[in-house]
Amino acid sequence: MPVLDYEPMVFAPRAGAAAPLSTIQEEVLELKRVRRAVILAHNYQVDEIQRVADYVGDSLGLSYHAQAAQADVILFCGVHFMAETAKIVNPGRTVLLPDLNAGCSLSDSCPAERLAAHKAAHPEAYVVAYINCSAGVKALSDVICTSGNAVKIVNRVPADREILFVPDQNLGQWVAQQTGRAMKLWPGSCYAHVQFTVRALEKVRAKFPGAPVVAHPECVQAVRDLADEVCSTELMVKFARENPAQEIIVLTESGMLHRLRREVPGKTFIAGPTDSCACNDCRFMKMNTIEKVRDALKNLVPVIEVPEPIRSAALIPIQRMLDWSKT
Ligand code: 13P
Ligand code: SF4
């Protein structure tokens, strides 16, 4: 049985200026200049990587930045489906991912062949796919969404269509509750976010009474129900800025707390614990290291490629999302 015998992980405001960049971080910046590269990093990356990135954000912001990128090389510091999305929306650039093994349990829960079989049996389904899926799944979908725009996207789906939401049942359940729209849910989940429990949350709340809780919609409903706000990682920054509280409990992957500490100075962030650990790392996100970032820029590998018929088919629902999201 898990023990809950750890102290919460607290990200207090930094005293004084941030530490100077390390030799390897400086090396990355120089290689970035030489390679005419842009570094896009997800909020879950380690602080060392976030600090050398040109843009740090959520899946939605990263998709817009990837599409707009003019650089020769996009070095994508995130997981495979994110780098693949960058290649789909901006095929003329060389897209690099520091570690090709940086996958996603949620994406893996919905293989394209299984979705194709489901669609063959239910040809009437309108498929809304969370961006955490492979290019093959995107190519079979009607529209893509992220946690930042899922409610808006589902609200745009024609009312007479039956929705199949893939692959995250927790996000899908939350969106169904927010929109009042009935949806069939694919039985996938994020292995990291489902580790947040009511018991662990209550324990950390007892130590920080009065601290509001912000949770990612990939958390299970019992946990989401206890949160003051449920939102994407980007909207967590907005919540932290606007909420008057000085201490905030954050239920998502621990890399998020680096961004919050940098961009919302003066506040204290408490990492959401699980039953067995004071913080929650996504093992895939954490496969990228500053050394691998340096080596990727030096050697221009590993390169992300998406076969053309799949790329152009996957672009249609991604572009629909980007367009719907703006209006
Ligand atoms: P966001 O788009 O909210 O950053 O979520 C991405 C993700 O992988 C969550 O686990
Ligand atoms: Fe995938 Fe979960 Fe990691 Fe996000 S945190 S990349 S959903 S495994």
mmCIF file of C-alpha atoms and ligand atoms in Angstrom:
data_model
loop_
_atom_site.group_PDB
_atom_site.id
_atom_site.type_symbol
_atom_site.label_atom_id
_atom_site.label_comp_id
_atom_site.label_asym_id
_atom_site.label_seq_id
_atom_site.Cartn_x
_atom_site.Cartn_y
_atom_site.Cartn_z
ATOM 1 C CA MET A 1 0.000 0.000 0.000
ATOM 2 C CA PRO A 2 1.391 3.471 -0.795
ATOM 3 C CA VAL A 3 2.625 5.359 2.235
ATOM 4 C CA LEU A 4 2.248 9.134 1.736
ATOM 5 C CA ASP A 5 5.301 9.720 3.902
ATOM 6 C CA TYR A 6 6.959 12.471 1.856
ATOM 7 C CA GLU A 7 7.085 16.228 2.250
ATOM 8 C CA PRO A 8 5.327 18.287 -0.472
ATOM 9 C CA MET A 9 7.585 19.715 -3.177
ATOM 10 C CA VAL A 10 7.424 23.482 -2.811
ATOM 11 C CA PHE A 11 8.619 25.929 -5.491
ATOM 12 C CA ALA A 12 9.073 29.113 -3.457
ATOM 13 C CA PRO A 13 9.902 32.472 -5.090
ATOM 14 C CA ARG A 14 13.565 32.664 -6.100
ATOM 15 C CA ALA A 15 15.762 34.874 -3.977
ATOM 16 C CA GLY A 16 17.711 37.153 -6.331
ATOM 17 C CA ALA A 17 18.442 36.795 -10.025
ATOM 18 C CA ALA A 18 18.263 33.504 -11.904
ATOM 19 C CA ALA A 19 21.516 31.542 -12.077
ATOM 20 C CA PRO A 20 23.693 32.348 -15.111
ATOM 21 C CA LEU A 21 23.427 29.933 -18.033
ATOM 22 C CA SER A 22 25.737 26.909 -17.891
ATOM 23 C CA THR A 23 28.453 26.214 -20.466
ATOM 24 C CA ILE A 24 26.256 23.655 -22.180
ATOM 25 C CA GLN A 25 23.286 26.037 -22.315
ATOM 26 C CA GLU A 26 25.552 28.671 -23.908
ATOM 27 C CA GLU A 27 26.727 26.021 -26.376
ATOM 28 C CA VAL A 28 23.082 25.301 -27.290
ATOM 29 C CA LEU A 29 22.421 28.996 -27.936
ATOM 30 C CA GLU A 30 25.478 29.226 -30.189
ATOM 31 C CA LEU A 31 24.494 26.078 -32.142
ATOM 32 C CA LYS A 32 20.982 27.441 -32.470
ATOM 33 C CA ARG A 33 22.400 30.543 -34.150
ATOM 34 C CA VAL A 34 24.697 28.561 -36.453
ATOM 35 C CA ARG A 35 21.941 26.114 -37.462
ATOM 36 C CA ARG A 36 19.355 28.885 -37.884
ATOM 37 C CA ALA A 37 17.107 26.950 -35.520
ATOM 38 C CA VAL A 38 14.193 27.813 -33.290
ATOM 39 C CA ILE A 39 13.706 25.927 -30.031
ATOM 40 C CA LEU A 40 10.089 25.216 -29.077
ATOM 41 C CA ALA A 41 9.615 23.652 -25.647
ATOM 42 C CA HIS A 42 6.602 22.259 -23.838
ATOM 43 C CA ASN A 43 5.861 23.427 -20.290
ATOM 44 C CA TYR A 44 6.852 19.976 -18.963
ATOM 45 C CA GLN A 45 10.489 20.213 -20.059
ATOM 46 C CA VAL A 46 13.227 20.549 -17.463
ATOM 47 C CA ASP A 47 14.086 24.112 -16.451
ATOM 48 C CA GLU A 48 17.505 23.941 -18.162
ATOM 49 C CA ILE A 49 15.763 23.406 -21.516
ATOM 50 C CA GLN A 50 12.956 25.894 -20.904
ATOM 51 C CA ARG A 51 15.553 28.604 -20.282
ATOM 52 C CA VAL A 52 17.158 28.255 -23.734
ATOM 53 C CA ALA A 53 13.878 27.938 -25.644
ATOM 54 C CA ASP A 54 12.495 30.659 -27.914
ATOM 55 C CA TYR A 55 8.981 29.720 -26.876
ATOM 56 C CA VAL A 56 7.650 27.660 -23.969
ATOM 57 C CA GLY A 57 3.978 26.765 -23.942
ATOM 58 C CA ASP A 58 1.135 24.265 -24.221
ATOM 59 C CA SER A 59 0.237 22.085 -27.195
ATOM 60 C CA LEU A 60 -1.936 24.784 -28.775
ATOM 61 C CA GLY A 61 0.630 27.586 -28.540
ATOM 62 C CA LEU A 62 3.327 25.234 -29.753
ATOM 63 C CA SER A 63 1.252 24.274 -32.815
ATOM 64 C CA TYR A 64 0.762 27.926 -33.795
ATOM 65 C CA HIS A 65 4.454 28.678 -33.265
ATOM 66 C CA ALA A 66 5.508 25.608 -35.246
ATOM 67 C CA GLN A 67 3.325 26.638 -38.171
ATOM 68 C CA ALA A 68 4.665 30.211 -38.125
ATOM 69 C CA ALA A 69 8.337 29.209 -37.743
ATOM 70 C CA GLN A 70 10.637 30.640 -40.439
ATOM 71 C CA ALA A 71 13.842 29.059 -39.139
ATOM 72 C CA ASP A 72 15.579 26.276 -41.108
ATOM 73 C CA VAL A 73 15.310 23.918 -38.141
ATOM 74 C CA ILE A 74 12.628 23.447 -35.488
ATOM 75 C CA LEU A 75 14.141 21.758 -32.450
ATOM 76 C CA PHE A 76 11.063 20.485 -30.657
ATOM 77 C CA CYS A 77 11.544 19.799 -26.955
ATOM 78 C CA GLY A 78 8.470 17.790 -26.062
ATOM 79 C CA VAL A 79 7.149 14.372 -27.044
ATOM 80 C CA HIS A 80 6.861 12.625 -30.399
ATOM 81 C CA PHE A 81 3.278 13.573 -31.320
ATOM 82 C CA MET A 82 4.120 17.252 -30.743
ATOM 83 C CA ALA A 83 7.174 17.176 -33.026
ATOM 84 C CA GLU A 84 5.144 15.229 -35.581
ATOM 85 C CA THR A 85 2.461 17.945 -35.461
ATOM 86 C CA ALA A 86 5.152 20.563 -36.117
ATOM 87 C CA LYS A 87 6.271 18.629 -39.212
ATOM 88 C CA ILE A 88 2.665 18.268 -40.419
ATOM 89 C CA VAL A 89 1.947 22.003 -40.190
ATOM 90 C CA ASN A 90 5.358 23.161 -41.438
ATOM 91 C CA PRO A 91 6.794 20.432 -43.699
ATOM 92 C CA GLY A 92 9.487 22.629 -45.241
ATOM 93 C CA ARG A 93 11.505 22.771 -42.005
ATOM 94 C CA THR A 94 13.799 20.155 -40.552
ATOM 95 C CA VAL A 95 12.090 19.069 -37.326
ATOM 96 C CA LEU A 96 14.255 17.520 -34.614
ATOM 97 C CA LEU A 97 13.221 15.744 -31.399
ATOM 98 C CA PRO A 98 16.111 15.315 -28.921
ATOM 99 C CA ASP A 99 15.064 11.755 -27.986
ATOM 100 C CA LEU A 100 12.993 9.677 -30.422
ATOM 101 C CA ASN A 101 11.799 7.464 -27.560
ATOM 102 C CA ALA A 102 9.909 10.389 -26.022
ATOM 103 C CA GLY A 103 6.445 8.980 -26.706
ATOM 104 C CA CYS A 104 3.147 9.344 -24.836
ATOM 105 C CA SER A 105 1.068 6.668 -23.089
ATOM 106 C CA LEU A 106 -2.108 8.449 -24.107
ATOM 107 C CA SER A 107 -1.144 8.511 -27.774
ATOM 108 C CA ASP A 108 -0.202 4.810 -27.566
ATOM 109 C CA SER A 109 -3.646 3.938 -26.201
ATOM 110 C CA CYS A 110 -5.238 4.651 -29.595
ATOM 111 C CA PRO A 111 -3.444 2.871 -32.472
ATOM 112 C CA ALA A 112 -4.569 4.084 -35.912
ATOM 113 C CA GLU A 113 -5.605 0.550 -36.977
ATOM 114 C CA ARG A 114 -8.025 0.271 -34.045
ATOM 115 C CA LEU A 115 -9.545 3.642 -34.782
ATOM 116 C CA ALA A 116 -9.874 2.683 -38.474
ATOM 117 C CA ALA A 117 -11.693 -0.530 -37.449
ATOM 118 C CA HIS A 118 -14.014 1.425 -35.148
ATOM 119 C CA LYS A 119 -14.786 3.913 -37.906
ATOM 120 C CA ALA A 120 -15.552 1.094 -40.345
ATOM 121 C CA ALA A 121 -18.129 -0.236 -37.856
ATOM 122 C CA HIS A 122 -19.476 3.264 -37.024
ATOM 123 C CA PRO A 123 -19.140 5.334 -40.207
ATOM 124 C CA GLU A 124 -21.499 8.008 -38.831
ATOM 125 C CA ALA A 125 -19.110 9.015 -35.996
ATOM 126 C CA TYR A 126 -17.582 12.511 -36.043
ATOM 127 C CA VAL A 127 -14.090 11.990 -34.620
ATOM 128 C CA VAL A 128 -12.710 14.696 -32.328
ATOM 129 C CA ALA A 129 -9.109 13.767 -31.535
ATOM 130 C CA TYR A 130 -7.110 15.252 -28.693
ATOM 131 C CA ILE A 131 -3.781 16.332 -30.157
ATOM 132 C CA ASN A 132 -2.043 13.668 -28.014
ATOM 133 C CA CYS A 133 -2.302 11.070 -30.793
ATOM 134 C CA SER A 134 -0.238 9.859 -33.742
ATOM 135 C CA ALA A 135 -0.266 11.367 -37.244
ATOM 136 C CA GLY A 136 -2.094 8.206 -38.375
ATOM 137 C CA VAL A 137 -4.934 8.873 -35.909
ATOM 138 C CA LYS A 138 -5.056 12.548 -36.857
ATOM 139 C CA ALA A 139 -5.380 11.527 -40.504
ATOM 140 C CA LEU A 140 -8.539 9.561 -39.575
ATOM 141 C CA SER A 141 -10.087 12.394 -37.545
ATOM 142 C CA ASP A 142 -12.507 15.194 -38.373
ATOM 143 C CA VAL A 143 -11.046 17.804 -36.057
ATOM 144 C CA ILE A 144 -8.218 18.005 -33.524
ATOM 145 C CA CYS A 145 -8.387 19.742 -30.147
ATOM 146 C CA THR A 146 -6.046 20.486 -27.268
ATOM 147 C CA SER A 147 -6.866 20.862 -23.593
ATOM 148 C CA GLY A 148 -6.799 24.632 -24.200
ATOM 149 C CA ASN A 149 -9.550 24.702 -26.834
ATOM 150 C CA ALA A 150 -11.449 21.388 -26.478
ATOM 151 C CA VAL A 151 -14.653 23.025 -25.203
ATOM 152 C CA LYS A 152 -14.648 25.557 -28.030
ATOM 153 C CA ILE A 153 -13.953 22.903 -30.669
ATOM 154 C CA VAL A 154 -16.653 20.490 -29.452
ATOM 155 C CA ASN A 155 -19.149 23.366 -29.374
ATOM 156 C CA ARG A 156 -18.468 23.886 -33.098
ATOM 157 C CA VAL A 157 -19.243 20.297 -34.117
ATOM 158 C CA PRO A 158 -22.584 20.168 -35.966
ATOM 159 C CA ALA A 159 -25.342 19.340 -33.448
ATOM 160 C CA ASP A 160 -26.708 16.430 -35.485
ATOM 161 C CA ARG A 161 -23.391 14.532 -35.493
ATOM 162 C CA GLU A 162 -22.537 11.804 -32.994
ATOM 163 C CA ILE A 163 -19.089 12.507 -31.520
ATOM 164 C CA LEU A 164 -16.399 9.951 -30.817
ATOM 165 C CA PHE A 165 -13.736 11.597 -28.618
ATOM 166 C CA VAL A 166 -10.273 9.979 -28.724
ATOM 167 C CA PRO A 167 -8.012 9.067 -26.963
ATOM 168 C CA ASP A 168 -8.387 10.627 -23.484
ATOM 169 C CA GLN A 169 -11.499 9.546 -21.594
ATOM 170 C CA ASN A 170 -10.832 11.992 -18.755
ATOM 171 C CA LEU A 171 -10.513 15.076 -20.938
ATOM 172 C CA GLY A 172 -13.461 13.802 -22.988
ATOM 173 C CA GLN A 173 -15.618 13.359 -19.881
ATOM 174 C CA TRP A 174 -14.721 16.884 -18.698
ATOM 175 C CA VAL A 175 -15.530 18.386 -22.117
ATOM 176 C CA ALA A 176 -18.858 16.521 -22.213
ATOM 177 C CA GLN A 177 -19.690 18.023 -18.806
ATOM 178 C CA GLN A 178 -18.654 21.539 -19.889
ATOM 179 C CA THR A 179 -20.522 21.474 -23.195
ATOM 180 C CA GLY A 180 -23.517 19.279 -22.281
ATOM 181 C CA ARG A 181 -22.730 17.312 -25.439
ATOM 182 C CA ALA A 182 -23.037 13.524 -25.299
ATOM 183 C CA MET A 183 -19.902 11.839 -26.639
ATOM 184 C CA LYS A 184 -18.549 8.332 -26.954
ATOM 185 C CA LEU A 185 -15.180 8.189 -25.173
ATOM 186 C CA TRP A 186 -12.171 6.155 -26.253
ATOM 187 C CA PRO A 187 -10.864 4.315 -23.166
ATOM 188 C CA GLY A 188 -7.402 5.940 -23.072
ATOM 189 C CA SER A 189 -5.703 7.943 -20.335
ATOM 190 C CA CYS A 190 -2.437 9.618 -19.392
ATOM 191 C CA TYR A 191 -0.494 7.316 -17.094
ATOM 192 C CA ALA A 192 0.942 10.325 -15.220
ATOM 193 C CA HIS A 193 -2.178 12.430 -14.625
ATOM 194 C CA VAL A 194 -4.274 9.494 -13.387
ATOM 195 C CA GLN A 195 -1.785 9.104 -10.530
ATOM 196 C CA PHE A 196 -3.183 12.181 -8.799
ATOM 197 C CA THR A 197 -5.594 10.939 -6.126
ATOM 198 C CA VAL A 198 -8.129 12.489 -3.770
ATOM 199 C CA ARG A 199 -6.194 11.096 -0.817
ATOM 200 C CA ALA A 200 -2.886 12.680 -1.871
ATOM 201 C CA LEU A 201 -4.612 15.963 -2.688
ATOM 202 C CA GLU A 202 -6.319 16.069 0.704
ATOM 203 C CA LYS A 203 -2.990 15.471 2.401
ATOM 204 C CA VAL A 204 -1.296 18.375 0.640
ATOM 205 C CA ARG A 205 -4.337 20.602 1.185
ATOM 206 C CA ALA A 206 -4.132 19.992 4.911
ATOM 207 C CA LYS A 207 -0.602 21.452 4.813
ATOM 208 C CA PHE A 208 -1.611 24.451 2.705
ATOM 209 C CA PRO A 209 -5.147 25.293 3.822
ATOM 210 C CA GLY A 210 -6.677 27.975 1.661
ATOM 211 C CA ALA A 211 -4.342 27.394 -1.295
ATOM 212 C CA PRO A 212 -6.445 27.062 -4.466
ATOM 213 C CA VAL A 213 -5.975 23.964 -6.603
ATOM 214 C CA VAL A 214 -5.529 24.107 -10.370
ATOM 215 C CA ALA A 215 -5.743 20.774 -12.206
ATOM 216 C CA HIS A 216 -5.215 19.527 -15.747
ATOM 217 C CA PRO A 217 -8.335 17.973 -17.349
ATOM 218 C CA GLU A 218 -6.413 14.700 -17.877
ATOM 219 C CA CYS A 219 -6.891 14.103 -14.106
ATOM 220 C CA VAL A 220 -9.723 11.772 -13.066
ATOM 221 C CA GLN A 221 -13.101 13.276 -12.218
ATOM 222 C CA ALA A 222 -12.876 12.775 -8.429
ATOM 223 C CA VAL A 223 -9.706 14.902 -8.448
ATOM 224 C CA ARG A 224 -11.034 17.462 -10.931
ATOM 225 C CA ASP A 225 -14.115 17.896 -8.737
ATOM 226 C CA LEU A 226 -11.917 19.116 -5.876
ATOM 227 C CA ALA A 227 -10.059 21.662 -8.020
ATOM 228 C CA ASP A 228 -10.812 25.379 -8.062
ATOM 229 C CA GLU A 229 -9.885 25.523 -11.752
ATOM 230 C CA VAL A 230 -9.452 22.866 -14.462
ATOM 231 C CA CYS A 231 -7.469 24.034 -17.488
ATOM 232 C CA SER A 232 -4.608 23.555 -19.939
ATOM 233 C CA THR A 233 -1.053 24.231 -18.862
ATOM 234 C CA GLU A 234 -1.046 27.637 -20.593
ATOM 235 C CA LEU A 235 -4.195 28.718 -18.781
ATOM 236 C CA MET A 236 -2.560 27.704 -15.491
ATOM 237 C CA VAL A 237 -0.184 30.660 -15.957
ATOM 238 C CA LYS A 238 -3.175 32.999 -16.387
ATOM 239 C CA PHE A 239 -4.903 31.485 -13.349
ATOM 240 C CA ALA A 240 -1.766 31.922 -11.239
ATOM 241 C CA ARG A 241 -1.375 35.563 -12.300
ATOM 242 C CA GLU A 242 -5.000 36.494 -11.721
ATOM 243 C CA ASN A 243 -5.829 34.560 -8.557
ATOM 244 C CA PRO A 244 -5.061 36.640 -5.451
ATOM 245 C CA ALA A 245 -3.675 33.636 -3.520
ATOM 246 C CA GLN A 246 0.032 33.598 -2.680
ATOM 247 C CA GLU A 247 0.229 29.778 -2.602
ATOM 248 C CA ILE A 248 -1.218 27.563 -5.345
ATOM 249 C CA ILE A 249 -1.373 23.750 -5.599
ATOM 250 C CA VAL A 250 -0.703 22.602 -9.172
ATOM 251 C CA LEU A 251 -1.947 19.198 -10.347
ATOM 252 C CA THR A 252 -0.013 18.478 -13.493
ATOM 253 C CA GLU A 253 3.446 17.354 -14.566
ATOM 254 C CA SER A 254 6.148 18.940 -12.432
ATOM 255 C CA GLY A 255 7.932 20.821 -15.251
ATOM 256 C CA MET A 256 5.010 23.259 -15.197
ATOM 257 C CA LEU A 257 6.181 24.606 -11.884
ATOM 258 C CA HIS A 258 9.419 25.924 -13.450
ATOM 259 C CA ARG A 259 7.449 28.034 -15.889
ATOM 260 C CA LEU A 260 5.106 29.270 -13.162
ATOM 261 C CA ARG A 261 7.986 30.207 -10.890
ATOM 262 C CA ARG A 262 9.738 32.127 -13.682
ATOM 263 C CA GLU A 263 6.682 33.954 -15.005
ATOM 264 C CA VAL A 264 4.660 34.533 -11.847
ATOM 265 C CA PRO A 265 7.332 35.738 -9.429
ATOM 266 C CA GLY A 266 6.533 36.281 -5.772
ATOM 267 C CA LYS A 267 4.128 33.324 -5.490
ATOM 268 C CA THR A 268 4.702 29.846 -4.097
ATOM 269 C CA PHE A 269 3.691 26.791 -6.134
ATOM 270 C CA ILE A 270 3.170 23.379 -4.600
ATOM 271 C CA ALA A 271 3.557 20.365 -6.876
ATOM 272 C CA GLY A 272 0.523 18.093 -6.831
ATOM 273 C CA PRO A 273 1.590 14.847 -5.151
ATOM 274 C CA THR A 274 0.617 11.271 -5.959
ATOM 275 C CA ASP A 275 0.146 8.474 -3.430
ATOM 276 C CA SER A 276 3.811 7.563 -3.664
ATOM 277 C CA CYS A 277 5.697 10.661 -4.763
ATOM 278 C CA ALA A 278 5.885 14.376 -3.899
ATOM 279 C CA CYS A 279 5.749 15.327 -7.557
ATOM 280 C CA ASN A 280 4.695 13.809 -10.837
ATOM 281 C CA ASP A 281 7.150 13.585 -13.741
ATOM 282 C CA CYS A 282 6.141 12.339 -17.188
ATOM 283 C CA ARG A 283 8.881 9.832 -17.983
ATOM 284 C CA PHE A 284 8.575 10.633 -21.697
ATOM 285 C CA MET A 285 8.872 14.406 -21.335
ATOM 286 C CA LYS A 286 11.887 13.910 -19.094
ATOM 287 C CA MET A 287 13.767 11.844 -21.722
ATOM 288 C CA ASN A 288 14.903 15.121 -23.288
ATOM 289 C CA THR A 289 18.003 16.519 -21.600
ATOM 290 C CA ILE A 290 20.106 19.578 -22.291
ATOM 291 C CA GLU A 291 22.913 17.275 -23.553
ATOM 292 C CA LYS A 292 20.538 15.664 -26.075
ATOM 293 C CA VAL A 293 19.359 19.125 -27.139
ATOM 294 C CA ARG A 294 22.983 20.127 -27.788
ATOM 295 C CA ASP A 295 23.714 16.897 -29.690
ATOM 296 C CA ALA A 296 20.561 17.214 -31.810
ATOM 297 C CA LEU A 297 21.604 20.692 -32.927
ATOM 298 C CA LYS A 298 25.190 19.609 -33.494
ATOM 299 C CA ASN A 299 24.370 16.498 -35.561
ATOM 300 C CA LEU A 300 20.925 17.483 -36.929
ATOM 301 C CA VAL A 301 19.357 14.210 -35.753
ATOM 302 C CA PRO A 302 16.929 12.654 -34.805
ATOM 303 C CA VAL A 303 14.789 13.997 -37.652
ATOM 304 C CA ILE A 304 10.988 13.653 -37.615
ATOM 305 C CA GLU A 305 9.464 12.575 -40.932
ATOM 306 C CA VAL A 306 5.783 11.988 -41.738
ATOM 307 C CA PRO A 307 4.930 10.116 -44.976
ATOM 308 C CA GLU A 308 3.203 12.515 -47.369
ATOM 309 C CA PRO A 309 -0.268 10.936 -47.732
ATOM 310 C CA ILE A 310 -0.612 10.789 -43.940
ATOM 311 C CA ARG A 311 0.805 14.282 -43.476
ATOM 312 C CA SER A 312 -1.620 15.952 -45.850
ATOM 313 C CA ALA A 313 -4.597 13.985 -44.447
ATOM 314 C CA ALA A 314 -3.573 14.884 -40.864
ATOM 315 C CA LEU A 315 -3.174 18.554 -41.755
ATOM 316 C CA ILE A 316 -6.894 18.915 -42.581
ATOM 317 C CA PRO A 317 -8.258 18.360 -39.018
ATOM 318 C CA ILE A 318 -5.306 20.224 -37.458
ATOM 319 C CA GLN A 319 -5.892 23.235 -39.685
ATOM 320 C CA ARG A 320 -9.627 23.058 -38.891
ATOM 321 C CA MET A 321 -8.715 23.264 -35.203
ATOM 322 C CA LEU A 322 -6.320 26.184 -35.723
ATOM 323 C CA ASP A 323 -8.967 28.072 -37.695
ATOM 324 C CA TRP A 324 -11.845 27.321 -35.295
ATOM 325 C CA SER A 325 -9.677 28.199 -32.348
ATOM 326 C CA LYS A 326 -9.051 31.747 -33.578
ATOM 327 C CA THR A 327 -12.704 32.660 -34.071
HETATM 328 P P1 13P B 1 -1.266 20.978 -22.551
HETATM 329 O O1 13P B 1 -1.604 21.205 -23.983
HETATM 330 O O2 13P B 1 -2.313 21.465 -21.582
HETATM 331 O O3 13P B 1 0.086 21.554 -22.226
HETATM 332 O O4 13P B 1 -1.186 19.405 -22.283
HETATM 333 C C1 13P B 1 -0.262 18.586 -22.936
HETATM 334 C C2 13P B 1 -0.073 17.289 -22.263
HETATM 335 O O5 13P B 1 0.585 16.405 -22.767
HETATM 336 C C3 13P B 1 -0.705 17.093 -20.987
HETATM 337 O O6 13P B 1 -0.285 15.889 -20.448
HETATM 338 FE FE1 SF4 B 2 1.472 11.952 -22.660
HETATM 339 FE FE2 SF4 B 2 0.728 12.121 -20.119
HETATM 340 FE FE3 SF4 B 2 3.248 12.584 -20.771
HETATM 341 FE FE4 SF4 B 2 1.297 14.357 -21.446
HETATM 342 S S1 SF4 B 2 2.006 13.827 -19.389
HETATM 343 S S2 SF4 B 2 2.983 13.609 -22.765
HETATM 344 S S3 SF4 B 2 -0.385 12.931 -21.864
HETATM 345 S S4 SF4 B 2 2.172 10.617 -20.993
#
